[in-house]
PDB file of C-alpha atoms and ligand atoms in Angstrom:
ATOM      1  CA  MET A   1     -10.698  12.716  31.564  1.00 76.00           C
ATOM      2  CA  SER A   2     -12.251  11.949  28.381  1.00 85.00           C
ATOM      3  CA  ARG A   3     -14.024   9.538  27.536  1.00 91.00           C
ATOM      4  CA  PHE A   4     -11.431   8.265  24.571  1.00 97.00           C
ATOM      5  CA  LYS A   5      -7.764   6.828  25.472  1.00 97.00           C
ATOM      6  CA  ALA A   6      -6.820   7.326  21.644  1.00 98.00           C
ATOM      7  CA  VAL A   7      -8.301   9.541  18.777  1.00 98.00           C
ATOM      8  CA  ILE A   8      -7.448   8.283  15.263  1.00 98.00           C
ATOM      9  CA  PHE A   9      -7.200  11.243  12.122  1.00 98.00           C
ATOM     10  CA  ASP A  10      -7.752  10.208   8.547  1.00 97.00           C
ATOM     11  CA  LEU A  11      -5.229  12.648   6.460  1.00 96.00           C
ATOM     12  CA  ASP A  12      -6.628  13.741   3.507  1.00 93.00           C
ATOM     13  CA  GLY A  13      -9.507  16.851   4.150  1.00 92.00           C
ATOM     14  CA  VAL A  14      -9.087  16.367   7.658  1.00 96.00           C
ATOM     15  CA  ILE A  15      -5.236  17.468   8.435  1.00 97.00           C
ATOM     16  CA  THR A  16      -4.780  18.920   5.604  1.00 97.00           C
ATOM     17  CA  ASP A  17      -5.950  19.610   1.833  1.00 93.00           C
ATOM     18  CA  THR A  18      -4.736  16.941  -0.411  1.00 92.00           C
ATOM     19  CA  ALA A  19      -7.807  15.903  -1.691  1.00 85.00           C
ATOM     20  CA  HIS A  20      -8.387  18.954  -3.505  1.00 88.00           C
ATOM     21  CA  TYR A  21      -4.858  17.750  -5.186  1.00 93.00           C
ATOM     22  CA  HIS A  22      -6.494  14.060  -5.983  1.00 94.00           C
ATOM     23  CA  PHE A  23      -9.352  15.854  -7.896  1.00 94.00           C
ATOM     24  CA  LEU A  24      -6.876  17.847  -9.559  1.00 95.00           C
ATOM     25  CA  ALA A  25      -4.804  14.681 -11.085  1.00 96.00           C
ATOM     26  CA  TRP A  26      -8.033  13.043 -11.446  1.00 96.00           C
ATOM     27  CA  LYS A  27      -9.595  14.967 -13.176  1.00 96.00           C
ATOM     28  CA  ARG A  28      -7.135  15.828 -15.919  1.00 96.00           C
ATOM     29  CA  LEU A  29      -7.376  11.978 -16.289  1.00 96.00           C
ATOM     30  CA  ALA A  30     -11.525  11.243 -16.644  1.00 96.00           C
ATOM     31  CA  ALA A  31      -9.981  14.317 -19.018  1.00 96.00           C
ATOM     32  CA  ALA A  32      -7.564  12.769 -21.391  1.00 95.00           C
ATOM     33  CA  GLN A  33     -10.259   9.752 -20.964  1.00 95.00           C
ATOM     34  CA  GLY A  34     -13.459  11.453 -22.584  1.00 94.00           C
ATOM     35  CA  VAL A  35     -15.606  11.138 -18.456  1.00 94.00           C
ATOM     36  CA  ASP A  36     -17.512  13.266 -17.032  1.00 92.00           C
ATOM     37  CA  PHE A  37     -15.520  14.516 -14.274  1.00 94.00           C
ATOM     38  CA  ASP A  38     -16.890  17.475 -11.404  1.00 93.00           C
ATOM     39  CA  LEU A  39     -16.755  17.749  -7.318  1.00 92.00           C
ATOM     40  CA  ALA A  40     -20.001  16.006  -6.959  1.00 91.00           C
ATOM     41  CA  PHE A  41     -18.191  12.941  -8.321  1.00 92.00           C
ATOM     42  CA  ASN A  42     -15.058  13.269  -6.428  1.00 91.00           C
ATOM     43  CA  GLU A  43     -16.845  13.485  -2.880  1.00 85.00           C
ATOM     44  CA  GLN A  44     -16.981   9.683  -3.348  1.00 87.00           C
ATOM     45  CA  LEU A  45     -13.753   9.248  -4.160  1.00 90.00           C
ATOM     46  CA  LYS A  46     -12.472  10.504  -0.972  1.00 87.00           C
ATOM     47  CA  GLY A  47     -10.920   7.502   1.038  1.00 85.00           C
ATOM     48  CA  VAL A  48     -11.147   5.477  -2.065  1.00 89.00           C
ATOM     49  CA  ASP A  49      -8.333   4.344  -2.145  1.00 91.00           C
ATOM     50  CA  ARG A  50      -6.502   4.536  -5.612  1.00 95.00           C
ATOM     51  CA  MET A  51      -7.599   1.174  -7.644  1.00 95.00           C
ATOM     52  CA  GLY A  52     -11.093   2.032  -6.332  1.00 93.00           C
ATOM     53  CA  SER A  53     -11.120   6.284  -7.426  1.00 95.00           C
ATOM     54  CA  LEU A  54      -9.887   4.610 -11.233  1.00 97.00           C
ATOM     55  CA  GLU A  55     -13.135   2.295 -11.316  1.00 96.00           C
ATOM     56  CA  LEU A  56     -15.209   4.482 -10.102  1.00 95.00           C
ATOM     57  CA  ILE A  57     -14.251   7.605 -12.262  1.00 96.00           C
ATOM     58  CA  LEU A  58     -14.019   4.304 -15.714  1.00 96.00           C
ATOM     59  CA  GLY A  59     -17.819   3.908 -14.721  1.00 94.00           C
ATOM     60  CA  ALA A  60     -19.534   1.029 -17.243  1.00 89.00           C
ATOM     61  CA  THR A  61     -16.733   2.187 -19.981  1.00 92.00           C
ATOM     62  CA  ALA A  62     -13.975  -0.446 -17.175  1.00 93.00           C
ATOM     63  CA  GLN A  63     -14.560  -3.180 -19.325  1.00 94.00           C
ATOM     64  CA  HIS A  64     -13.089  -1.660 -22.615  1.00 94.00           C
ATOM     65  CA  TYR A  65      -9.703  -1.087 -20.458  1.00 96.00           C
ATOM     66  CA  SER A  66      -7.220  -3.702 -19.666  1.00 97.00           C
ATOM     67  CA  PRO A  67      -6.129  -3.915 -16.372  1.00 97.00           C
ATOM     68  CA  GLN A  68      -2.588  -3.255 -17.547  1.00 97.00           C
ATOM     69  CA  GLN A  69      -3.896   0.635 -18.878  1.00 97.00           C
ATOM     70  CA  LYS A  70      -5.726   0.415 -15.507  1.00 97.00           C
ATOM     71  CA  LEU A  71      -2.878   0.372 -14.297  1.00 97.00           C
ATOM     72  CA  ALA A  72      -0.359   2.333 -15.909  1.00 97.00           C
ATOM     73  CA  LEU A  73      -3.496   5.513 -15.576  1.00 98.00           C
ATOM     74  CA  ALA A  74      -3.862   4.375 -11.921  1.00 97.00           C
ATOM     75  CA  ASP A  75       0.181   5.533 -12.008  1.00 98.00           C
ATOM     76  CA  ALA A  76       0.172   8.492 -14.642  1.00 97.00           C
ATOM     77  CA  LYS A  77      -2.909   9.571 -11.998  1.00 98.00           C
ATOM     78  CA  ASN A  78      -0.081   9.102  -8.943  1.00 98.00           C
ATOM     79  CA  ARG A  79       2.875  10.561 -10.625  1.00 98.00           C
ATOM     80  CA  HIS A  80       0.584  13.723 -11.074  1.00 97.00           C
ATOM     81  CA  TYR A  81       0.011  13.916  -7.904  1.00 97.00           C
ATOM     82  CA  GLN A  82       3.061  13.664  -6.457  1.00 97.00           C
ATOM     83  CA  GLN A  83       3.942  16.953  -8.980  1.00 97.00           C
ATOM     84  CA  LEU A  84       1.338  18.173  -7.591  1.00 95.00           C
ATOM     85  CA  ILE A  85       2.063  18.063  -3.161  1.00 95.00           C
ATOM     86  CA  ALA A  86       6.502  18.133  -3.911  1.00 94.00           C
ATOM     87  CA  THR A  87       6.083  22.261  -2.354  1.00 92.00           C
ATOM     88  CA  MET A  88       4.018  20.855  -0.114  1.00 96.00           C
ATOM     89  CA  SER A  89       5.211  21.998   3.573  1.00 97.00           C
ATOM     90  CA  ALA A  90       3.949  23.146   7.363  1.00 97.00           C
ATOM     91  CA  CYS A  91       2.479  26.251   5.918  1.00 97.00           C
ATOM     92  CA  ASP A  92      -0.098  23.715   4.537  1.00 96.00           C
ATOM     93  CA  LEU A  93      -1.388  22.116   7.688  1.00 98.00           C
ATOM     94  CA  LEU A  94      -4.731  22.348   7.614  1.00 97.00           C
ATOM     95  CA  PRO A  95      -6.325  25.511   9.899  1.00 98.00           C
ATOM     96  CA  GLY A  96      -6.462  23.268  14.120  1.00 98.00           C
ATOM     97  CA  ALA A  97      -4.331  20.855  12.609  1.00 98.00           C
ATOM     98  CA  VAL A  98      -1.504  21.139  14.864  1.00 98.00           C
ATOM     99  CA  ALA A  99      -3.474  22.671  17.304  1.00 97.00           C
ATOM    100  CA  ALA A 100      -5.821  18.979  18.117  1.00 98.00           C
ATOM    101  CA  LEU A 101      -3.349  16.969  18.039  1.00 98.00           C
ATOM    102  CA  ASP A 102      -1.756  18.838  20.799  1.00 97.00           C
ATOM    103  CA  ALA A 103      -4.804  18.736  22.564  1.00 96.00           C
ATOM    104  CA  VAL A 104      -5.053  14.805  22.541  1.00 97.00           C
ATOM    105  CA  ARG A 105      -1.994  14.873  23.362  1.00 97.00           C
ATOM    106  CA  ALA A 106      -2.154  16.606  26.589  1.00 96.00           C
ATOM    107  CA  ALA A 107      -4.596  14.804  27.326  1.00 95.00           C
ATOM    108  CA  GLY A 108      -3.020  11.387  27.540  1.00 96.00           C
ATOM    109  CA  LEU A 109      -4.520  10.179  24.764  1.00 98.00           C
ATOM    110  CA  LYS A 110      -2.583   8.062  22.229  1.00 98.00           C
ATOM    111  CA  ILE A 111      -2.470   9.597  18.425  1.00 98.00           C
ATOM    112  CA  GLY A 112      -3.386   7.501  14.924  1.00 98.00           C
ATOM    113  CA  LEU A 113      -3.654   8.290  11.397  1.00 98.00           C
ATOM    114  CA  ALA A 114      -5.147   6.273   8.681  1.00 98.00           C
ATOM    115  CA  SER A 115      -4.892   6.659   5.818  1.00 96.00           C
ATOM    116  CA  VAL A 116      -5.454   4.571   2.516  1.00 94.00           C
ATOM    117  CA  SER A 117      -2.890   6.547   1.107  1.00 94.00           C
ATOM    118  CA  LYS A 118       0.065   4.832  -0.387  1.00 95.00           C
ATOM    119  CA  ASN A 119       1.853   8.934  -0.108  1.00 96.00           C
ATOM    120  CA  ALA A 120       0.590   9.308   3.212  1.00 96.00           C
ATOM    121  CA  PHE A 121       4.364   9.205   5.329  1.00 96.00           C
ATOM    122  CA  ALA A 122       5.397  11.328   2.698  1.00 96.00           C
ATOM    123  CA  VAL A 123       2.789  13.733   3.204  1.00 97.00           C
ATOM    124  CA  LEU A 124       3.287  13.739   7.007  1.00 97.00           C
ATOM    125  CA  GLU A 125       7.459  14.602   6.387  1.00 97.00           C
ATOM    126  CA  MET A 126       6.322  16.689   4.084  1.00 97.00           C
ATOM    127  CA  LEU A 127       4.455  18.727   6.525  1.00 98.00           C
ATOM    128  CA  GLY A 128       6.673  17.356   9.901  1.00 97.00           C
ATOM    129  CA  ILE A 129       3.765  16.506  11.775  1.00 98.00           C
ATOM    130  CA  ARG A 130       5.118  12.776  11.239  1.00 97.00           C
ATOM    131  CA  ASP A 131       6.630  12.336  14.092  1.00 96.00           C
ATOM    132  CA  ARG A 132       3.030  13.109  17.152  1.00 97.00           C
ATOM    133  CA  PHE A 133       1.486  10.508  16.043  1.00 98.00           C
ATOM    134  CA  ASP A 134       2.422   7.427  17.677  1.00 98.00           C
ATOM    135  CA  ASP A 135       1.230   5.044  14.792  1.00 98.00           C
ATOM    136  CA  VAL A 136       0.587   5.257  10.735  1.00 98.00           C
ATOM    137  CA  VAL A 137      -0.972   2.615   9.539  1.00 98.00           C
ATOM    138  CA  ASP A 138       0.788   1.119   6.054  1.00 97.00           C
ATOM    139  CA  ALA A 139      -1.462   0.967   3.438  1.00 95.00           C
ATOM    140  CA  ALA A 140      -0.215  -0.719   1.815  1.00 94.00           C
ATOM    141  CA  THR A 141      -0.392  -3.570   3.649  1.00 96.00           C
ATOM    142  CA  LEU A 142      -3.784  -2.949   3.565  1.00 94.00           C
ATOM    143  CA  ALA A 143      -6.606  -5.761   2.238  1.00 93.00           C
ATOM    144  CA  ASN A 144      -9.773  -3.554   1.967  1.00 92.00           C
ATOM    145  CA  SER A 145     -10.210  -0.051   1.327  1.00 90.00           C
ATOM    146  CA  LYS A 146     -12.992   2.380   3.379  1.00 93.00           C
ATOM    147  CA  PRO A 147     -15.669   2.357   3.912  1.00 95.00           C
ATOM    148  CA  HIS A 148     -14.429  -1.635   5.147  1.00 96.00           C
ATOM    149  CA  PRO A 149     -13.828  -1.493   9.303  1.00 98.00           C
ATOM    150  CA  GLU A 150     -10.614  -2.977   8.225  1.00 98.00           C
ATOM    151  CA  ILE A 151      -8.144   0.781   8.702  1.00 98.00           C
ATOM    152  CA  PHE A 152      -9.553   2.012  11.979  1.00 98.00           C
ATOM    153  CA  LEU A 153      -9.713  -1.311  13.048  1.00 98.00           C
ATOM    154  CA  THR A 154      -5.515  -2.029  12.535  1.00 98.00           C
ATOM    155  CA  ALA A 155      -4.960   1.966  14.036  1.00 98.00           C
ATOM    156  CA  ALA A 156      -6.194   0.418  16.810  1.00 98.00           C
ATOM    157  CA  HIS A 157      -4.827  -2.655  17.548  1.00 98.00           C
ATOM    158  CA  HIS A 158      -1.246  -0.297  16.938  1.00 98.00           C
ATOM    159  CA  LEU A 159      -2.286   1.983  19.195  1.00 98.00           C
ATOM    160  CA  GLY A 160      -3.881  -1.031  21.878  1.00 98.00           C
ATOM    161  CA  VAL A 161      -7.037   0.027  22.585  1.00 98.00           C
ATOM    162  CA  ALA A 162     -10.181  -0.971  22.594  1.00 98.00           C
ATOM    163  CA  PRO A 163     -11.993   0.347  19.699  1.00 98.00           C
ATOM    164  CA  GLN A 164     -15.149   1.651  21.532  1.00 97.00           C
ATOM    165  CA  ASP A 165     -13.087   3.381  22.973  1.00 98.00           C
ATOM    166  CA  CYS A 166     -11.823   5.445  19.914  1.00 98.00           C
ATOM    167  CA  LEU A 167     -12.414   8.423  18.124  1.00 98.00           C
ATOM    168  CA  GLY A 168     -12.305   8.923  14.455  1.00 98.00           C
ATOM    169  CA  VAL A 169     -11.980  11.893  12.536  1.00 98.00           C
ATOM    170  CA  GLU A 170     -12.395  12.066   9.076  1.00 97.00           C
ATOM    171  CA  ASP A 171     -13.655  13.435   6.324  1.00 94.00           C
ATOM    172  CA  ALA A 172     -15.633  11.364   3.466  1.00 92.00           C
ATOM    173  CA  VAL A 173     -17.781   9.472   3.912  1.00 93.00           C
ATOM    174  CA  ALA A 174     -16.267   5.965   3.070  1.00 93.00           C
ATOM    175  CA  GLY A 175     -14.278   6.873   6.310  1.00 96.00           C
ATOM    176  CA  VAL A 176     -16.973   7.872   8.394  1.00 97.00           C
ATOM    177  CA  ALA A 177     -18.869   4.540   7.218  1.00 97.00           C
ATOM    178  CA  SER A 178     -15.378   2.980   8.166  1.00 97.00           C
ATOM    179  CA  ILE A 179     -15.234   3.972  11.312  1.00 98.00           C
ATOM    180  CA  LYS A 180     -18.983   3.853  12.737  1.00 98.00           C
ATOM    181  CA  ALA A 181     -18.402  -0.470  10.785  1.00 98.00           C
ATOM    182  CA  ALA A 182     -14.858  -0.597  13.838  1.00 98.00           C
ATOM    183  CA  GLY A 183     -17.625   0.755  16.605  1.00 98.00           C
ATOM    184  CA  MET A 184     -16.149   3.401  16.541  1.00 98.00           C
ATOM    185  CA  VAL A 185     -17.709   6.906  17.389  1.00 97.00           C
ATOM    186  CA  ALA A 186     -17.218   9.377  14.805  1.00 98.00           C
ATOM    187  CA  LEU A 187     -16.275  12.869  14.274  1.00 98.00           C
ATOM    188  CA  GLY A 188     -16.899  13.982  11.014  1.00 98.00           C
ATOM    189  CA  ILE A 189     -15.510  17.457   8.888  1.00 97.00           C
ATOM    190  CA  GLY A 190     -16.739  18.766   6.934  1.00 96.00           C
ATOM    191  CA  ASP A 191     -21.050  18.881   5.856  1.00 95.00           C
ATOM    192  CA  PRO A 192     -23.362  17.483   8.201  1.00 97.00           C
ATOM    193  CA  HIS A 193     -25.709  17.340   5.611  1.00 96.00           C
ATOM    194  CA  ILE A 194     -23.183  14.417   3.425  1.00 93.00           C
ATOM    195  CA  LEU A 195     -21.523  13.368   7.089  1.00 96.00           C
ATOM    196  CA  ARG A 196     -24.946  11.831   7.760  1.00 97.00           C
ATOM    197  CA  ALA A 197     -23.649   9.064   8.945  1.00 98.00           C
ATOM    198  CA  ALA A 198     -20.882  10.768  12.175  1.00 98.00           C
ATOM    199  CA  ASP A 199     -22.274  11.205  15.256  1.00 97.00           C
ATOM    200  CA  ARG A 200     -20.658  15.191  15.439  1.00 97.00           C
ATOM    201  CA  VAL A 201     -20.194  17.352  12.391  1.00 97.00           C
ATOM    202  CA  ILE A 202     -18.144  19.957  12.642  1.00 97.00           C
ATOM    203  CA  PRO A 203     -15.966  22.392   9.588  1.00 97.00           C
ATOM    204  CA  GLY A 204     -12.274  21.629  10.341  1.00 98.00           C
ATOM    205  CA  LEU A 205     -10.097  21.033  13.579  1.00 98.00           C
ATOM    206  CA  ASP A 206     -10.635  24.199  14.409  1.00 98.00           C
ATOM    207  CA  HIS A 207     -13.697  23.134  16.290  1.00 97.00           C
ATOM    208  CA  PHE A 208     -12.186  20.628  17.722  1.00 97.00           C
ATOM    209  CA  ARG A 209     -12.490  19.987  21.988  1.00 94.00           C
ATOM    210  CA  LEU A 210     -12.150  17.037  22.535  1.00 90.00           C
ATOM    211  CA  ASP A 211     -13.827  18.200  25.702  1.00 85.00           C
ATOM    212  CA  ASP A 212     -17.216  17.896  23.221  1.00 81.00           C
ATOM    213  CA  TYR A 213     -17.747  14.109  24.461  1.00 74.00           C
ATOM    214  CA  ARG A 214     -17.446  13.966  28.040  1.00 64.00           C
TER     215      ARG A 214
HETATM  216  P1  LIG B 301      -3.106   7.808  -3.028  1.00 62.41           P
HETATM  217  P2  LIG B 301      -7.741   8.873   3.212  1.00 62.41           P
HETATM  218  C1  LIG B 301      -7.227   8.670   0.304  1.00 62.41           C
HETATM  219  O1  LIG B 301      -6.904   9.494   1.825  1.00 62.41           O
HETATM  220  C2  LIG B 301      -8.035  10.245  -0.301  1.00 62.41           C
HETATM  221  O2  LIG B 301      -9.132  10.176   0.665  1.00 62.41           O
HETATM  222  C3  LIG B 301      -9.219   9.687  -1.913  1.00 62.41           C
HETATM  223  O3  LIG B 301      -9.288  10.546  -2.012  1.00 62.41           O
HETATM  224  C4  LIG B 301      -7.276   8.370  -2.634  1.00 62.41           C
HETATM  225  O4  LIG B 301      -7.774   8.359  -3.640  1.00 62.41           O
HETATM  226  C5  LIG B 301      -6.571   7.387  -1.335  1.00 62.41           C
HETATM  227  O5  LIG B 301      -6.446   7.922  -0.496  1.00 62.41           O
HETATM  228  C6  LIG B 301      -5.485   7.335  -2.446  1.00 62.41           C
HETATM  229  O6  LIG B 301      -4.223   7.839  -2.165  1.00 62.41           O
HETATM  230  O7  LIG B 301      -3.463   7.026  -4.478  1.00 62.41           O
HETATM  231  O8  LIG B 301      -2.913   8.674  -2.968  1.00 62.41           O
HETATM  232  O9  LIG B 301      -2.535   5.966  -2.081  1.00 62.41           O
HETATM  233  O10 LIG B 301      -8.572  10.499   2.876  1.00 62.41           O
HETATM  234  O11 LIG B 301      -7.751   7.749   3.337  1.00 62.41           O
HETATM  235  O12 LIG B 301      -6.612  10.364   4.162  1.00 62.41           O
HETATM  236 MG1  LIG B 302      -9.638  12.250   4.133  1.00 62.41          MG
END
């Protein structure tokens, strides 16, 4: 018996490496605006929604852009991102992702997806795993981006499971903060020095074991 009733997964950087495509698209935009942008800065953008990411990238120069100009920049980034992910398929699932979903299902737990990406449904379809989730939160319905707990609380609510009975799985600092603010146990995917607030950190879902939490 698992101590959880549901596992709620992030998408980008956990199930598939779209984080890299977000990075490439933002990098081109930043260069065109004459703003410095590197992988270390990109770490701060993981789990942050599109307009929030743009504000962080523009930094102090954001005041020189009108709301319409910002929307145009965000749209351009998204079009570039969608070109980059257009050829995604099941080959782009990260190692251990399907096995982890299978293990959670076999244990009788509910499975949720908590991605702030408005492209999440399209990415799940391309990966061929949409039907493996009991609930996929629609990012367009959210008022708050991670690190606010809204997205993980919404997923738990849709699944009919209390937050304390949920395990949240995240690769982003903002995402782990969102899980902890929701009152859930946080499994970090990546570097324990970066994901300090997580209850446990593993390098990838190929190291995922539900038994670790008995
Ligand atoms: P979009 P997650 C997040 O997804 C990404 O980590 C973040 O880098 C991105 O800006 C955000 O989605 C919005 O994505 O522009 O496609 O709506 O990590 O919550 O799955
Ligand atoms: Mg992520």
